[in-house]
């Protein structure tokens, strides 16, 4: 390069603005604020609990560059402990045991009183050894972040080591708390939605929610209808339990049957209390084969139950009706429910404690 060309390059460099850390820092903050806005949109786009947990974990892993993430949250509205959700990422845990933190544990009180991100070392300095939570310490989390909204802890986020093996600096911890706050609000919204759509006695979905989902998924005439099945179940001789042992016994029977139904349906299915002692399950699948198998599995499990009430061993059975969507005869999803109800009636007429499939 000639001397004149060197002079030209030096002149161009001199015209460039000098490196300004203040500007760079503000640009990063603006970028991070935009990221938080997008995160907020993402987390508030669903009320499905499982999808929400996945979103929170993937967001934290991407933003914080960690290779492991998990979330402790309550299983249900009346739960008294925070349980590690099964959609954790990366942690090597013993799947035969439940990883839980009681809501009255000193760790939860620490999070409520002094909100912030904590390493295990930070926690030990504040409250000493984590008695009763040795299994959680064994996971070796690099950071624990409480999720807090309306003054209440509603989850604990745990993060593993970072990809670059660096520690979290104060700015990153503050940014992570902002994500945690957005996550806590989303989880609270999901719980509120759960409260308005769940039957408090049986913990199954309510009838109105069932029909809302059914209509949303299968009632749009502008889209090709997807295959689905309906199972209707009714407790046999339910009135006898109320008349013989009282309504408290009847409630216990309802709860036992509902719990068994919930234990034998898949996460993609929707089980609801239809009314009184009657239940309904939506099976999102083409063809009746799977629905009939699920119905028979539920029927058999309930028949095998031995329910104790005031020294008495109660035997419970259910009658089931199954119907599958048929595009040639079903003009709307409600007609499939009606056909399943007729199949249930046939089961009752034919001796109860059986599954009947009605094709048309």
Coordinates of C-alpha atoms in Angstrom, one line a residue:
X1 CA 0.0 0.0 0.0
X2 CA 1.4 3.4 -1.0
X3 CA 1.9 6.3 1.5
X4 CA -1.0 8.2 0.1
X5 CA -3.3 5.2 0.5
X6 CA -2.1 4.8 4.1
X7 CA -2.9 8.5 4.8
X8 CA -6.4 7.9 3.3
X9 CA -7.1 4.9 5.6
X10 CA -5.9 6.8 8.7
X11 CA -8.1 9.7 7.7
X12 CA -11.2 7.4 7.4
X13 CA -10.4 5.8 10.8
X14 CA -10.2 9.2 12.4
X15 CA -13.7 10.0 11.2
X16 CA -15.2 7.0 12.9
X17 CA -16.9 7.6 16.2
X18 CA -14.8 6.4 19.2
X19 CA -15.9 3.3 21.1
X20 CA -18.4 4.5 23.7
X21 CA -19.2 1.9 26.5
X22 CA -22.1 4.0 27.7
X23 CA -23.8 3.7 24.2
X24 CA -23.1 0.0 24.0
X25 CA -24.5 -0.6 27.4
X26 CA -27.7 1.3 26.6
X27 CA -28.1 -0.5 23.3
X28 CA -27.9 -3.8 25.2
X29 CA -30.5 -2.7 27.7
X30 CA -32.8 -1.7 24.8
X31 CA -32.3 -5.1 23.1
X32 CA -33.0 -6.9 26.4
X33 CA -36.2 -4.9 27.0
X34 CA -37.3 -5.9 23.5
X35 CA -36.5 -9.5 24.3
X36 CA -38.6 -9.3 27.5
X37 CA -41.5 -7.9 25.5
X38 CA -41.3 -10.9 23.1
X39 CA -41.0 -13.3 26.1
X40 CA -44.1 -11.8 27.7
X41 CA -46.0 -12.2 24.4
X42 CA -44.9 -15.8 24.2
X43 CA -45.7 -16.8 27.8
X44 CA -49.2 -15.1 27.6
X45 CA -50.1 -16.9 24.4
X46 CA -51.2 -20.1 26.1
X47 CA -53.0 -21.2 29.3
X48 CA -52.0 -24.8 28.7
X49 CA -49.9 -25.6 31.8
X50 CA -47.6 -28.2 30.1
X51 CA -46.9 -25.9 27.1
X52 CA -46.3 -23.0 29.4
X53 CA -43.7 -24.9 31.5
X54 CA -41.9 -25.9 28.3
X55 CA -41.9 -22.3 27.1
X56 CA -40.5 -21.0 30.4
X57 CA -37.7 -23.6 30.4
X58 CA -36.7 -23.1 26.8
X59 CA -36.7 -19.3 27.2
X60 CA -34.4 -19.5 30.2
X61 CA -32.0 -22.0 28.6
X62 CA -31.7 -19.8 25.5
X63 CA -31.4 -16.5 27.3
X64 CA -29.1 -17.6 30.0
X65 CA -27.1 -20.2 27.9
X66 CA -27.6 -23.1 30.3
X67 CA -27.8 -26.7 29.4
X68 CA -30.1 -27.8 32.2
X69 CA -33.4 -26.3 33.5
X70 CA -36.3 -27.4 35.6
X71 CA -39.3 -25.9 37.3
X72 CA -40.9 -26.7 40.7
X73 CA -44.6 -25.8 40.8
X74 CA -47.7 -27.0 42.5
X75 CA -49.6 -29.9 41.0
X76 CA -53.0 -28.7 41.7
X77 CA -55.1 -26.0 43.4
X78 CA -55.0 -27.6 46.8
X79 CA -51.4 -28.8 46.7
X80 CA -49.1 -28.0 49.7
X81 CA -45.8 -28.6 48.0
X82 CA -43.8 -27.6 44.9
X83 CA -43.0 -30.6 42.7
X84 CA -40.4 -30.8 39.9
X85 CA -42.4 -30.9 36.7
X86 CA -41.7 -33.9 34.5
X87 CA -40.8 -31.7 31.5
X88 CA -37.4 -30.7 33.0
X89 CA -34.5 -30.5 30.7
X90 CA -31.0 -32.0 31.1
X91 CA -31.0 -33.0 34.8
X92 CA -30.1 -36.6 35.6
X93 CA -32.6 -37.6 38.3
X94 CA -34.1 -40.7 39.9
X95 CA -37.4 -41.0 38.1
X96 CA -38.7 -43.5 40.8
X97 CA -38.9 -40.7 43.4
X98 CA -40.7 -37.4 43.6
X99 CA -38.7 -34.2 43.9
X100 CA -40.7 -31.9 46.1
X101 CA -40.3 -28.8 48.3
X102 CA -42.9 -28.3 51.0
X103 CA -44.5 -24.8 50.9
X104 CA -43.6 -24.4 54.6
X105 CA -39.9 -25.1 54.1
X106 CA -37.4 -22.4 55.3
X107 CA -36.3 -22.2 51.6
X108 CA -39.7 -20.9 50.5
X109 CA -39.8 -18.5 53.4
X110 CA -36.4 -17.1 52.4
X111 CA -37.6 -16.7 48.8
X112 CA -40.7 -14.9 50.0
X113 CA -38.9 -12.5 52.3
X114 CA -35.8 -11.8 50.3
X115 CA -36.7 -12.1 46.6
X116 CA -33.7 -12.8 44.4
X117 CA -31.6 -15.3 42.6
X118 CA -29.6 -17.7 44.8
X119 CA -26.8 -20.1 44.4
X120 CA -26.6 -23.1 46.8
X121 CA -23.8 -21.2 48.6
X122 CA -26.0 -18.2 49.0
X123 CA -28.8 -20.3 50.5
X124 CA -26.4 -22.1 52.9
X125 CA -25.2 -18.7 54.2
X126 CA -28.8 -17.5 54.8
X127 CA -30.5 -20.6 56.2
X128 CA -27.8 -23.3 56.6
X129 CA -28.1 -26.8 55.2
X130 CA -31.2 -27.6 53.1
X131 CA -32.6 -30.2 55.5
X132 CA -34.9 -32.6 53.8
X133 CA -33.9 -31.4 50.3
X134 CA -30.7 -33.3 49.9
X135 CA -32.1 -34.8 46.6
X136 CA -32.4 -31.3 45.2
X137 CA -28.9 -30.4 46.2
X138 CA -27.7 -33.5 44.5
X139 CA -29.0 -32.0 41.2
X140 CA -26.2 -29.4 41.6
X141 CA -28.1 -26.4 40.3
X142 CA -26.0 -23.4 39.6
X143 CA -28.9 -21.0 40.4
X144 CA -32.3 -21.1 42.0
X145 CA -34.8 -18.5 41.0
X146 CA -38.2 -18.1 42.8
X147 CA -41.3 -17.1 40.8
X148 CA -43.3 -14.6 42.8
X149 CA -46.6 -12.8 42.0
X150 CA -49.0 -11.0 44.3
X151 CA -46.7 -11.6 47.2
X152 CA -46.8 -15.4 46.9
X153 CA -44.2 -17.9 45.6
X154 CA -45.8 -20.0 42.9
X155 CA -42.7 -21.8 41.5
X156 CA -39.0 -22.2 41.7
X157 CA -36.8 -22.3 38.6
X158 CA -33.6 -24.2 38.8
X159 CA -30.8 -23.8 36.3
X160 CA -27.8 -26.0 35.6
X161 CA -24.3 -25.0 34.5
X162 CA -23.8 -22.6 31.7
X163 CA -22.4 -23.5 28.3
X164 CA -19.3 -21.3 28.8
X165 CA -19.1 -22.3 32.5
X166 CA -19.1 -18.6 33.6
X167 CA -21.0 -17.3 36.7
X168 CA -24.1 -15.1 36.5
X169 CA -23.2 -11.5 36.9
X170 CA -25.5 -9.0 38.8
X171 CA -27.0 -7.7 35.5
X172 CA -27.8 -11.2 34.3
X173 CA -29.4 -12.1 37.7
X174 CA -31.6 -9.0 37.5
X175 CA -32.6 -9.9 33.9
X176 CA -33.4 -13.4 35.0
X177 CA -35.6 -12.1 37.8
X178 CA -37.6 -10.1 35.2
X179 CA -38.1 -13.3 33.2
X180 CA -39.1 -15.1 36.4
X181 CA -41.7 -12.4 37.2
X182 CA -43.2 -12.8 33.7
X183 CA -43.3 -16.6 34.2
X184 CA -44.9 -16.2 37.6
X185 CA -47.7 -14.0 36.2
X186 CA -48.3 -16.6 33.4
X187 CA -48.4 -19.5 35.9
X188 CA -50.9 -17.5 38.1
X189 CA -53.1 -16.9 35.0
X190 CA -53.0 -20.6 34.2
X191 CA -54.1 -21.4 37.7
X192 CA -56.9 -18.9 37.6
X193 CA -58.0 -20.5 34.4
X194 CA -57.8 -23.9 36.0
X195 CA -60.0 -22.7 38.8
X196 CA -62.7 -21.5 36.5
X197 CA -62.7 -24.7 34.4
X198 CA -62.3 -27.4 37.0
X199 CA -64.9 -29.1 39.2
X200 CA -63.6 -28.6 42.7
X201 CA -64.8 -31.9 44.0
X202 CA -63.6 -34.3 41.3
X203 CA -60.7 -32.1 40.0
X204 CA -61.9 -33.0 36.4
X205 CA -62.9 -30.4 33.9
X206 CA -66.3 -28.8 34.0
X207 CA -69.0 -29.6 31.4
X208 CA -68.9 -26.1 29.9
X209 CA -65.1 -26.3 29.3
X210 CA -65.5 -29.7 27.7
X211 CA -68.1 -28.4 25.2
X212 CA -66.0 -25.2 24.5
X213 CA -62.9 -27.4 23.6
X214 CA -65.1 -29.7 21.6
X215 CA -66.6 -26.8 19.6
X216 CA -63.3 -25.0 19.1
X217 CA -61.5 -28.1 17.9
X218 CA -64.2 -29.8 15.8
X219 CA -67.0 -27.3 15.2
X220 CA -65.4 -25.1 12.5
X221 CA -67.1 -25.9 9.3
X222 CA -64.4 -24.0 7.3
X223 CA -61.9 -26.7 8.2
X224 CA -61.9 -30.4 7.5
X225 CA -63.2 -32.1 10.7
X226 CA -60.6 -34.1 12.6
X227 CA -61.4 -37.6 14.0
X228 CA -62.3 -37.9 17.6
X229 CA -64.2 -40.1 20.0
X230 CA -66.4 -39.6 23.1
X231 CA -66.6 -41.9 26.1
X232 CA -69.6 -41.4 28.5
X233 CA -69.5 -43.0 31.9
X234 CA -72.1 -43.3 34.6
X235 CA -71.7 -44.8 38.1
X236 CA -74.0 -47.8 38.5
X237 CA -76.6 -47.7 41.3
X238 CA -75.1 -44.4 42.6
X239 CA -78.3 -43.5 44.4
X240 CA -77.8 -46.6 46.7
X241 CA -74.6 -45.1 48.1
X242 CA -76.4 -41.9 49.0
X243 CA -79.4 -43.6 50.4
X244 CA -77.5 -46.3 52.3
X245 CA -74.5 -44.4 53.6
X246 CA -75.3 -40.7 53.1
X247 CA -74.1 -38.0 50.8
X248 CA -70.6 -37.9 52.3
X249 CA -70.2 -41.4 51.0
X250 CA -71.6 -40.5 47.7
X251 CA -69.1 -37.6 47.4
X252 CA -66.2 -40.0 48.2
X253 CA -67.4 -42.4 45.5
X254 CA -67.5 -39.6 43.0
X255 CA -64.0 -38.5 43.9
X256 CA -62.6 -42.1 43.7
X257 CA -64.1 -42.7 40.3
X258 CA -62.9 -39.4 39.0
X259 CA -59.4 -40.0 40.2
X260 CA -59.4 -43.4 38.5
X261 CA -60.6 -41.9 35.2
X262 CA -57.9 -39.2 35.4
X263 CA -55.3 -41.9 36.0
X264 CA -56.3 -43.9 32.9
X265 CA -56.6 -41.2 30.3
X266 CA -53.7 -39.7 28.4
X267 CA -52.4 -36.1 28.6
X268 CA -54.0 -35.4 25.1
X269 CA -57.4 -36.5 26.3
X270 CA -59.9 -34.3 28.2
X271 CA -61.9 -35.8 31.1
X272 CA -64.8 -33.9 32.5
X273 CA -67.7 -34.2 35.0
X274 CA -70.8 -34.1 32.8
X275 CA -73.3 -33.8 35.6
X276 CA -74.2 -35.7 38.8
X277 CA -72.6 -39.1 38.7
X278 CA -71.9 -39.0 34.9
X279 CA -68.5 -38.3 33.3
X280 CA -67.3 -37.7 29.7
X281 CA -63.9 -38.1 28.0
X282 CA -62.8 -36.6 24.7
X283 CA -60.3 -38.9 22.8
X284 CA -58.6 -36.9 20.1
X285 CA -57.9 -39.7 17.7
X286 CA -59.4 -41.3 14.5
X287 CA -61.3 -44.5 14.8
X288 CA -62.9 -46.0 17.9
X289 CA -60.3 -48.7 18.7
X290 CA -58.3 -46.7 21.2
X291 CA -61.3 -45.1 22.8
X292 CA -62.9 -48.5 23.4
X293 CA -59.6 -49.8 25.0
X294 CA -59.4 -46.7 27.3
X295 CA -63.1 -47.1 28.3
X296 CA -62.6 -50.8 29.1
X297 CA -59.4 -50.0 31.1
X298 CA -61.2 -47.5 33.2
X299 CA -64.2 -49.8 33.7
X300 CA -62.0 -52.6 34.8
X301 CA -59.9 -50.4 37.1
X302 CA -63.0 -49.1 38.9
X303 CA -64.4 -52.6 39.2
X304 CA -61.1 -53.7 40.8
X305 CA -61.2 -50.9 43.4
X306 CA -62.0 -51.5 47.0
X307 CA -63.2 -48.3 48.6
X308 CA -63.3 -48.1 52.4
X309 CA -66.0 -46.0 54.1
X310 CA -66.7 -46.2 57.9
X311 CA -65.5 -49.8 58.1
X312 CA -67.5 -50.9 55.0
X313 CA -65.8 -52.1 51.8
X314 CA -67.7 -50.6 48.9
X315 CA -67.6 -52.1 45.4
X316 CA -68.2 -49.6 42.5
X317 CA -68.9 -50.2 38.9
X318 CA -69.5 -48.0 35.9
X319 CA -71.3 -48.3 32.6
X320 CA -69.7 -46.8 29.5
X321 CA -70.8 -45.7 26.1
X322 CA -68.4 -45.0 23.2
X323 CA -69.1 -43.1 19.9
X324 CA -66.7 -42.1 17.1
X325 CA -67.0 -39.1 14.8
X326 CA -68.5 -40.2 11.4
X327 CA -68.4 -37.5 8.8
X328 CA -71.3 -39.1 6.9
X329 CA -73.8 -38.8 9.8
X330 CA -72.4 -36.2 12.2
X331 CA -73.3 -32.6 11.3
X332 CA -71.8 -31.2 14.5
X333 CA -69.7 -32.5 17.4
X334 CA -72.7 -32.6 19.8
X335 CA -74.2 -35.4 17.8
X336 CA -71.3 -37.7 18.7
X337 CA -71.9 -36.9 22.4
X338 CA -75.5 -37.7 22.0
X339 CA -74.7 -41.1 20.4
X340 CA -72.2 -41.9 23.2
X341 CA -75.0 -41.1 25.6
X342 CA -77.3 -43.6 23.8
X343 CA -74.5 -46.2 23.9
X344 CA -74.3 -45.6 27.7
X345 CA -78.0 -46.2 28.0
X346 CA -77.6 -49.5 26.1
X347 CA -74.9 -50.5 28.6
X348 CA -77.4 -49.8 31.4
X349 CA -80.1 -51.7 29.7
X350 CA -77.9 -54.8 29.1
X351 CA -76.9 -55.3 32.7
X352 CA -74.5 -52.4 33.6
X353 CA -70.7 -52.6 34.2
X354 CA -69.9 -52.9 30.5
X355 CA -68.7 -50.9 27.5
X356 CA -71.0 -50.4 24.5
X357 CA -69.9 -48.9 21.2
X358 CA -72.6 -47.3 19.0
X359 CA -71.7 -46.8 15.4
X360 CA -74.7 -44.9 14.2

